[in-house]
Amino acid sequence: MFLAVMETASSQRRKKDKTRDSPAKLQYQIQVNGVLYDVQNTDPRMPLAAFLHFMLHLHGTKTMCFESACGCCAVVLEYDDPVNQGKRIVKSVNSCLYPVGALLSLKNHQVITIEALGSVKKGLHPIQQRLADYNGSQCGFCSPGFVMQMFGLLKNNQTPNVQEVEDIFDGNICRCTGYRPILDAMKSFAKDSDASLQGSLIDIEDLMICPMTNQRCDQNSSTGPAEGSDILLYSNCRMKWYQPRTLEQLYDILQENPKEPAKFINGDTAKGVYKGIYFKVNIDVKGIPDLYKVTMGPHGLKVFSNVTLSSLIDYLKLYSDQSPSYNVIAQHLLKITNKSVQNIAGWAGNLMLKWYHKEFKSDVFVIFEAVGAKLAIGDKDGEKTYTPMEFLDVKMEGKVLLYVEIPKLKENEVMNSYKVMPQTQNSQPYVSAGFRMEFEISSGVKLVKSFSMVYTGISDNFIHANATEEFLKGKDITSNETLQGALATLDKEVIPDDNSPLLAKAEYRKSLAFGLFYKFFLSLLDESHVSPCNRSAICSLKRPVSTGKQIFSCRPRNYPLTKPMPKLSAYKQTCGEIEYVNDIDPLHNELFSVFCLSQVGNATIDTIDITRAEKWHGAVKVILAKDIPGFNTFMPPPFEVEEILSSGPVLYAGQPIALCVAVSQHYALEMVDVIKVTYKDEETPIVTLDDAIEKESFYPSPGTELLVGDPVGAISESPYQIEGEVRAGEQYHFHMETQICRCVPTEDGLDVQAASQWLDFAQQAIAGACGIPAKDVNITAKHLGGAYGAKVTRANLVACGAALAAHLLNRPVQCIMDLTTNMKAVGKRHGYIFKYKVGFNEDGMLNGVIIKYYCDNGSSPNDNEVSAYFVFSDNVYKCKNWQLIPVALKTNRAAHTWCRSPGSKPNIFVIETILEHVAKFLSLDPIIVKQRNLYAQGDITPLGFDLPYCSIKDLYSTQIEKVNVTDRLQAIEKFNADNRWKKKGLAVVPLKYCLDWTEGFYLCTVSIFASDGSVMVTHGGVEIGQGINTKVAQVCAYVLGIPVDLIAIKPTTTISSPNSGTTGRSITSELNCLGVKNCCEILRERMSPVKAILPPDTPWKDLVAACFKAKMNMTAQYWVSPDPNSKGEPQYFSYGVTVAEAELDVLTGENQINQVDMLFDCGESLNPAIDIGQIEGAFVMGMGYWLMEKVIYDPKTGEVLNAGTWDYKPPFSKSIPINFNIELLKNAPNAMGVLRSKASGEPPQCMSCVTLFAVKRAIEAARQDIGNDSYFPLSGPATVDEIQTNCLVDYKNFSI
């Protein structure tokens, strides 16, 4: 991960250029934020992000994926245009892959990081200010990346439009916010933004001045090697790094190294796809001016190989008047990776990836081959041209891909291309296709003269549909016989690979081959020739710029309570100044540790050979299970043992078996690669839930079955019965800060900086593993970069790893999981199979419900949830007879754990599925069937809970009327009747969410400083982005009657808040607010006698001084640990209703959520801005679960195969609802809540399945067109391929 000599930060030999007149004193210089640094002794392959972090101590730039796909590492790079003298190139880049050495070939370059823009002390940049003001930062880990991406856009275009703003964030991930507030903040800089968003347009001068140096950022500085330097910049036994300046020098280098494969460096983004491949010969070709040439000739556009994808796109748009194909190609290229990668990756590098790896799905290859491009390959002896197909067989040793010539279309040629992918942004394709046809008119008939059909994603070797191309020659393009004949021919020659679980099903990819050809075929015809209902096949879905409304009420007389104010830490977050664990500067002797994982899933370790690892450069120690001085478990009693390091038994592929400790993260990762492990007693792992059910692999105590009434009898006596099955998959939490912990031995024991949601539990685990008392383990948690439940119990694994290494070696140690390790070693959201049987009447009223919950716990039942959440199984629906049967499955997967809305989200999904099934069986509208079954005030739930404040009937009818559901359903019905290949659907999901306080326990302390009246607060919760510190401060200020800025919320520690419970389940914020409220009331009561004898207008500071003078204790503590009420009922229920409308491309499965309208009962919100942010973020995360995020396991070993951003896709900014409207119920104070409020972090996510049901309505409309109106289950995640497969598309139904 981190290449370089990184024993200590001081090992970097860097110098600041204080005399800019004599830069040649430093040989190899790079410039960061206006300061020059010598990198002569730095490994040129070192990622820029690592250099910024470890060498320059610039921690605002974050890292997570190391695949250029999350955007949190974005910086802005500017340099002299190598072709156009006097022009500067400015672009955002992802620093996680960009090598430091690659900067040296960019003349007068400048790297700009978040630190250069602004700071809380010196003043914020307008982008930083607005992102915070618009509540676009929650955990804050991704915020610097969004700021830098926007900064790069504004540097190039001072007045962008809203579409350009939305387009620029295709490579930035945010798991917290749901994107809407981020997009609103950034669109406020657009010239055409909505009046409600419009901020002042930014002054160009604000973009040119560096706050760190107060000088223009675009001034020229001499960077790179000094003039006359040798082209071999770096050389050692492992690597050579060249920087040629001419093609001749490049050819010489290749001749000098005939036996070594050479890697050409432009952006070096390929290592984000194919990892662990190292080249001894590295050649940075960016310093060769001849390879930047672009010329427009009579036959086409000639583009040389140093031209990046983004520049190629610009050139194609510039010359789009020369050929209509140029705009087609540009639009396709825009779908490759993301803007930051396009800015540095070249088209040539993409083709070389295809040359090296024939299985690589190269969109560049597809469109170049389809359009008839020619590639020029050069060497010392000259150059030759090849088609892209021919290029794949060229022996490239000693050769250079020089340029591509993209021809113009002939007057009678037509070309188009298509890419269908799991997400609309930043995704590799399921299938891409390019088509080009040349036609001729004979006797008034349009005949095919030639036809080119190029595919990727079908199989490694299938590129051209040769037989179909041949069939089409001379055929009448307006004939249905031609269409069907071509499809029948294509059917015979399209044989998709089906040899990898990472591939979508073969039947889907084959159907795409037909569907994309059909789209192109219809586009060739005049509109008059195409049936009106078939015209919808031609175009892909069009996504307009997203919008949204947020409706809430507040009470100004109670401010700061109910005030919609930004988070207290928001401005530091948008400046990159918040310190996460990985931002703490390493001490001089600090070490780094990495887990070595098992590669099999059900075996016993036979031998572990660590000899090479312990001798590796930078290695310190390999820790094994036998080295653990205490208990080998990160789950202390009463939980079952989960070993920190396997003592022999291997329960799942990805289980830690050793801990490698080294002087750098990079060396520790290299140590992992050379550990040799052998296994014995290997058995076939139980990987799927079906396998576990078939083999009866169950945990013995899954929980208590719930039986109410006589469901068996009620179902048998019902006039109608149904049985069914539906599934809900796993979900990776995708916290931007991966699992991490830092431990420092001190005279007081171990000081631990933990990214944990449960410090007390981590303290117990560390103490047990190290064999020391809990009093010697001091844990602090300042801020977490996201968590969502993953850091409740699972964070103990890295905590114990860091603590063991620190304890055994008596040195500071960090234990960091990279994304791949995190996704393989740590469990996800529990997966489910639900089997149900239901009895009901002719009006859809439920009589009896039986549900069996098969819940995958993985390799341990410690975080079992299957029966703990039966309180949600009824959702809002009344039925007198219930049987809920829990079954905890044991599989050879990492032990699954809590994930935002654990248990509640899948439980509500299955009852919603049941109501949908009932409605379909009776041919009734599910919206009406649901309405008939709603609870009324005073009803009793299956667990015997009274519903005295149940408002769901009113909310349901109000929301349906308010968002005009009836008229929209009529419009959808007409749309579906008029369009055969595009469909829409609308669904409604209501919510009843139970909040129980009895498992929360926290110590809160409020201290008033006598010197100035300022207030310090500590509490037992952890700030993970949910805004707990801000709400606590608001409550404190409200009760004491003082301004919020007098209050400081200190980090949570086991010293200030010992024995506190976990941060989660949506109750932590309100219970700590309750605790702080009670502390403040104690203080206020204590101070009242003194206040009574002072003048009425006595300032707060003077009141505090008087109280202290009276020898008053100015600190109050309160232990929050609510007891259950006499009936054992929950504290309160939240209610909500969400309506969603979806649109679907039947041929491809691509879909979008056109509108979401949510009405949610949040009580009297303590902070509407924070609560709406929580609601939106929860909902979009839920959308990811139901429609996008699929965990793929190796069926033979159980290893997670899509452990990274390349194959695992959370929602991006264009995944969110196009029209996203949230309304908080007005005038609904919660008498049972804290200061009349209700929780917001988890309940709304339970309504996110409405998006799946809306898509299902659209699928049903497609099936109805072929006469199939039977019920079918749609399980989650309903990914693009699953959706299209359920549409039952048959090419034999295609017609003109």
Short mmCIF file of C-alpha atoms in Angstrom, two decimals, residues 786-1030:
data_model
loop_
_atom_site.label_atom_id
_atom_site.label_comp_id
_atom_site.label_asym_id
_atom_site.label_seq_id
_atom_site.Cartn_x
_atom_site.Cartn_y
_atom_site.Cartn_z
CA GLY A 786 -18.51 6.16 9.87
CA ALA A 787 -19.51 2.97 11.66
CA TYR A 788 -23.16 1.86 11.14
CA GLY A 789 -22.78 -0.98 13.63
CA ALA A 790 -19.55 -2.43 12.22
CA LYS A 791 -17.56 -0.95 15.09
CA VAL A 792 -19.68 -2.21 17.98
CA THR A 793 -18.17 -5.66 18.55
CA ARG A 794 -16.06 -6.13 15.41
CA ALA A 795 -13.79 -3.18 16.23
CA ASN A 796 -12.42 -5.32 19.06
CA LEU A 797 -10.48 -7.38 16.53
CA VAL A 798 -8.18 -4.54 15.45
CA ALA A 799 -8.15 -3.15 18.99
CA CYS A 800 -6.82 -6.43 20.32
CA GLY A 801 -4.37 -6.68 17.44
CA ALA A 802 -2.87 -3.25 18.12
CA ALA A 803 -2.86 -3.78 21.88
CA LEU A 804 -1.20 -7.19 21.71
CA ALA A 805 1.58 -5.91 19.47
CA ALA A 806 2.10 -2.84 21.64
CA HIS A 807 2.06 -4.90 24.83
CA LEU A 808 4.44 -7.57 23.52
CA LEU A 809 6.89 -5.17 21.85
CA ASN A 810 6.50 -2.23 24.22
CA ARG A 811 6.20 0.16 21.29
CA PRO A 812 3.33 2.19 19.82
CA VAL A 813 1.44 0.18 17.22
CA GLN A 814 -1.31 0.87 14.74
CA CYS A 815 -3.48 -1.92 13.42
CA ILE A 816 -5.16 -0.89 10.18
CA MET A 817 -7.35 -2.93 7.90
CA ASP A 818 -7.19 -1.99 4.27
CA LEU A 819 -10.52 -2.21 2.47
CA THR A 820 -9.94 -5.71 1.11
CA THR A 821 -8.92 -7.10 4.49
CA ASN A 822 -11.83 -5.33 6.14
CA MET A 823 -14.36 -6.81 3.73
CA LYS A 824 -12.93 -10.32 4.00
CA ALA A 825 -12.20 -10.55 7.72
CA VAL A 826 -15.25 -8.77 9.16
CA GLY A 827 -18.87 -9.83 8.90
CA LYS A 828 -21.65 -7.86 7.25
CA ARG A 829 -25.37 -7.32 7.77
CA HIS A 830 -27.12 -10.64 8.42
CA GLY A 831 -28.59 -12.35 5.37
CA TYR A 832 -32.03 -13.96 5.52
CA ILE A 833 -34.34 -16.45 3.89
CA PHE A 834 -37.94 -15.89 4.93
CA LYS A 835 -40.58 -18.57 4.46
CA TYR A 836 -44.17 -17.63 5.20
CA LYS A 837 -47.72 -18.89 5.19
CA VAL A 838 -50.65 -16.50 5.44
CA GLY A 839 -54.43 -16.71 5.65
CA PHE A 840 -56.68 -13.79 4.69
CA ASN A 841 -60.15 -12.70 3.59
CA GLU A 842 -61.38 -11.58 0.19
CA ASP A 843 -60.75 -7.94 1.11
CA GLY A 844 -57.14 -8.70 2.02
CA MET A 845 -57.57 -8.54 5.80
CA LEU A 846 -55.05 -10.78 7.56
CA ASN A 847 -56.27 -13.68 9.70
CA GLY A 848 -53.07 -15.53 10.49
CA VAL A 849 -49.35 -15.18 9.74
CA ILE A 850 -46.58 -17.75 10.11
CA ILE A 851 -43.04 -16.68 9.27
CA LYS A 852 -39.87 -18.72 9.59
CA TYR A 853 -36.73 -16.57 9.72
CA TYR A 854 -33.56 -18.29 8.53
CA CYS A 855 -30.85 -15.85 9.59
CA ASP A 856 -27.21 -16.34 8.63
CA ASN A 857 -25.01 -15.67 11.65
CA GLY A 858 -21.85 -16.85 9.95
CA SER A 859 -19.15 -18.50 12.03
CA SER A 860 -20.36 -17.22 15.41
CA PRO A 861 -23.77 -16.51 16.99
CA ASN A 862 -22.42 -13.69 19.16
CA ASP A 863 -24.27 -10.93 17.33
CA ASN A 864 -27.37 -13.00 16.64
CA GLU A 865 -30.39 -10.83 15.86
CA VAL A 866 -32.94 -13.26 14.53
CA SER A 867 -35.42 -13.23 17.43
CA ALA A 868 -34.37 -9.96 19.06
CA TYR A 869 -36.35 -7.87 16.61
CA PHE A 870 -39.71 -9.62 16.42
CA VAL A 871 -41.15 -6.36 17.72
CA PHE A 872 -40.84 -5.12 14.12
CA SER A 873 -42.33 -8.17 12.41
CA ASP A 874 -45.88 -6.81 12.34
CA ASN A 875 -44.79 -3.35 11.18
CA VAL A 876 -48.10 -1.43 11.07
CA TYR A 877 -50.44 -4.33 10.40
CA LYS A 878 -53.02 -5.81 12.72
CA CYS A 879 -53.55 -9.55 12.92
CA LYS A 880 -54.74 -11.64 15.84
CA ASN A 881 -52.73 -14.78 15.08
CA TRP A 882 -48.97 -14.91 14.67
CA GLN A 883 -46.21 -17.51 14.74
CA LEU A 884 -42.66 -16.22 14.31
CA ILE A 885 -40.01 -18.94 14.23
CA PRO A 886 -36.31 -18.02 14.51
CA VAL A 887 -33.57 -20.19 13.01
CA ALA A 888 -29.92 -19.13 13.38
CA LEU A 889 -27.81 -20.54 10.56
CA LYS A 890 -24.18 -21.51 10.99
CA THR A 891 -22.09 -20.97 7.88
CA ASN A 892 -18.40 -20.69 7.07
CA ARG A 893 -18.52 -16.94 6.65
CA ALA A 894 -17.19 -14.18 8.87
CA ALA A 895 -19.54 -13.75 11.82
CA HIS A 896 -22.21 -11.29 10.78
CA THR A 897 -22.89 -8.31 12.97
CA TRP A 898 -25.13 -5.36 13.59
CA CYS A 899 -25.72 -3.02 10.70
CA ARG A 900 -27.82 0.15 10.70
CA SER A 901 -31.44 -0.86 11.49
CA PRO A 902 -30.42 -4.43 12.36
CA GLY A 903 -33.29 -6.89 12.33
CA SER A 904 -35.89 -4.18 11.89
CA LYS A 905 -35.17 -3.58 8.21
CA PRO A 906 -35.45 -7.20 7.03
CA ASN A 907 -38.39 -7.91 9.35
CA ILE A 908 -40.38 -5.01 7.96
CA PHE A 909 -39.44 -6.05 4.43
CA VAL A 910 -40.92 -9.52 4.82
CA ILE A 911 -44.29 -8.33 6.18
CA GLU A 912 -44.44 -5.76 3.39
CA THR A 913 -43.72 -8.57 0.92
CA ILE A 914 -46.56 -10.58 2.43
CA LEU A 915 -49.05 -7.73 1.99
CA GLU A 916 -47.85 -7.29 -1.60
CA HIS A 917 -48.33 -11.02 -2.21
CA VAL A 918 -51.84 -10.94 -0.72
CA ALA A 919 -52.79 -8.02 -2.95
CA LYS A 920 -51.46 -9.72 -6.09
CA PHE A 921 -53.30 -12.95 -5.24
CA LEU A 922 -56.58 -11.02 -4.93
CA SER A 923 -55.83 -8.72 -7.90
CA LEU A 924 -56.13 -5.73 -5.59
CA ASP A 925 -54.04 -2.60 -5.27
CA PRO A 926 -51.42 -3.26 -2.54
CA ILE A 927 -51.79 0.35 -1.39
CA ILE A 928 -55.43 -0.35 -0.51
CA VAL A 929 -54.73 -3.76 1.03
CA LYS A 930 -52.11 -2.21 3.29
CA GLN A 931 -54.45 0.59 4.29
CA ARG A 932 -57.17 -1.89 5.32
CA ASN A 933 -54.81 -3.74 7.65
CA LEU A 934 -53.36 -0.69 9.46
CA TYR A 935 -53.33 -0.48 13.23
CA ALA A 936 -55.68 1.95 14.93
CA GLN A 937 -55.12 3.86 18.13
CA GLY A 938 -55.49 1.56 21.13
CA ASP A 939 -54.71 -1.67 19.27
CA ILE A 940 -52.38 -4.27 20.78
CA THR A 941 -49.27 -5.61 19.01
CA PRO A 942 -48.31 -9.32 18.91
CA LEU A 943 -45.91 -8.72 21.81
CA GLY A 944 -48.76 -7.27 23.84
CA PHE A 945 -47.76 -3.61 23.52
CA ASP A 946 -50.51 -1.03 23.62
CA LEU A 947 -50.56 1.64 20.90
CA PRO A 948 -52.13 4.66 22.65
CA TYR A 949 -50.61 7.22 20.26
CA CYS A 950 -50.85 5.27 17.00
CA SER A 951 -51.30 7.77 14.16
CA ILE A 952 -50.48 5.58 11.18
CA LYS A 953 -53.98 5.60 9.63
CA ASP A 954 -54.03 9.37 9.49
CA LEU A 955 -50.45 9.59 8.25
CA TYR A 956 -51.10 7.04 5.53
CA SER A 957 -54.18 8.71 4.10
CA THR A 958 -52.68 12.17 4.48
CA GLN A 959 -49.48 11.29 2.63
CA ILE A 960 -51.28 9.50 -0.20
CA GLU A 961 -53.43 12.56 -0.76
CA LYS A 962 -50.64 15.08 -0.26
CA VAL A 963 -48.33 13.58 -2.87
CA ASN A 964 -51.18 12.92 -5.30
CA VAL A 965 -50.82 9.14 -5.47
CA THR A 966 -54.14 8.55 -7.24
CA ASP A 967 -53.40 10.83 -10.18
CA ARG A 968 -49.83 9.59 -10.44
CA LEU A 969 -51.00 5.99 -10.61
CA GLN A 970 -53.30 6.91 -13.50
CA ALA A 971 -50.43 8.65 -15.28
CA ILE A 972 -48.20 5.62 -14.72
CA GLU A 973 -50.86 3.30 -16.09
CA LYS A 974 -51.06 5.35 -19.28
CA PHE A 975 -47.27 5.55 -19.58
CA ASN A 976 -46.98 1.78 -19.26
CA ALA A 977 -49.69 1.21 -21.84
CA ASP A 978 -47.94 3.50 -24.32
CA ASN A 979 -44.41 2.17 -23.81
CA ARG A 980 -43.45 -1.45 -24.28
CA TRP A 981 -39.81 -1.16 -23.22
CA LYS A 982 -39.91 1.49 -20.50
CA LYS A 983 -42.06 1.00 -17.43
CA LYS A 984 -42.87 2.89 -14.27
CA GLY A 985 -44.08 1.78 -10.88
CA LEU A 986 -45.23 3.35 -7.63
CA ALA A 987 -45.27 1.85 -4.16
CA VAL A 988 -46.09 2.90 -0.60
CA VAL A 989 -44.49 1.59 2.59
CA PRO A 990 -45.66 2.72 6.05
CA LEU A 991 -43.69 2.35 9.27
CA LYS A 992 -44.09 1.68 12.95
CA TYR A 993 -40.73 1.69 14.69
CA CYS A 994 -40.21 0.63 18.30
CA LEU A 995 -37.71 2.53 20.46
CA ASP A 996 -36.65 0.81 23.66
CA TRP A 997 -34.35 2.58 26.09
CA THR A 998 -33.75 -0.22 28.57
CA GLU A 999 -30.47 -1.43 27.03
CA GLY A 1000 -28.86 2.01 27.10
CA PHE A 1001 -26.51 3.04 29.89
CA TYR A 1002 -24.19 6.04 29.86
CA LEU A 1003 -22.34 8.28 32.28
CA CYS A 1004 -22.72 12.00 31.57
CA THR A 1005 -20.78 14.81 33.22
CA VAL A 1006 -21.20 18.57 32.97
CA SER A 1007 -18.56 20.84 34.46
CA ILE A 1008 -18.65 24.63 34.60
CA PHE A 1009 -15.34 26.48 34.75
CA ALA A 1010 -15.42 29.14 37.42
CA SER A 1011 -12.88 31.35 35.66
CA ASP A 1012 -15.05 32.26 32.66
CA GLY A 1013 -18.30 30.30 32.85
CA SER A 1014 -17.47 28.04 29.91
CA VAL A 1015 -18.84 24.52 30.11
CA MET A 1016 -17.22 21.15 29.48
CA VAL A 1017 -19.35 18.10 28.76
CA THR A 1018 -18.45 14.45 28.55
CA HIS A 1019 -20.88 11.68 27.80
CA GLY A 1020 -20.88 7.97 27.05
CA GLY A 1021 -21.72 8.11 23.37
CA VAL A 1022 -19.30 8.32 20.45
CA GLU A 1023 -19.54 10.86 17.65
CA ILE A 1024 -19.79 8.77 14.50
CA GLY A 1025 -21.39 11.41 12.28
CA GLN A 1026 -24.88 11.26 13.78
CA GLY A 1027 -24.51 14.68 15.44
CA ILE A 1028 -24.65 13.51 19.04
CA ASN A 1029 -22.22 16.18 20.24
CA THR A 1030 -24.21 18.96 18.61
#
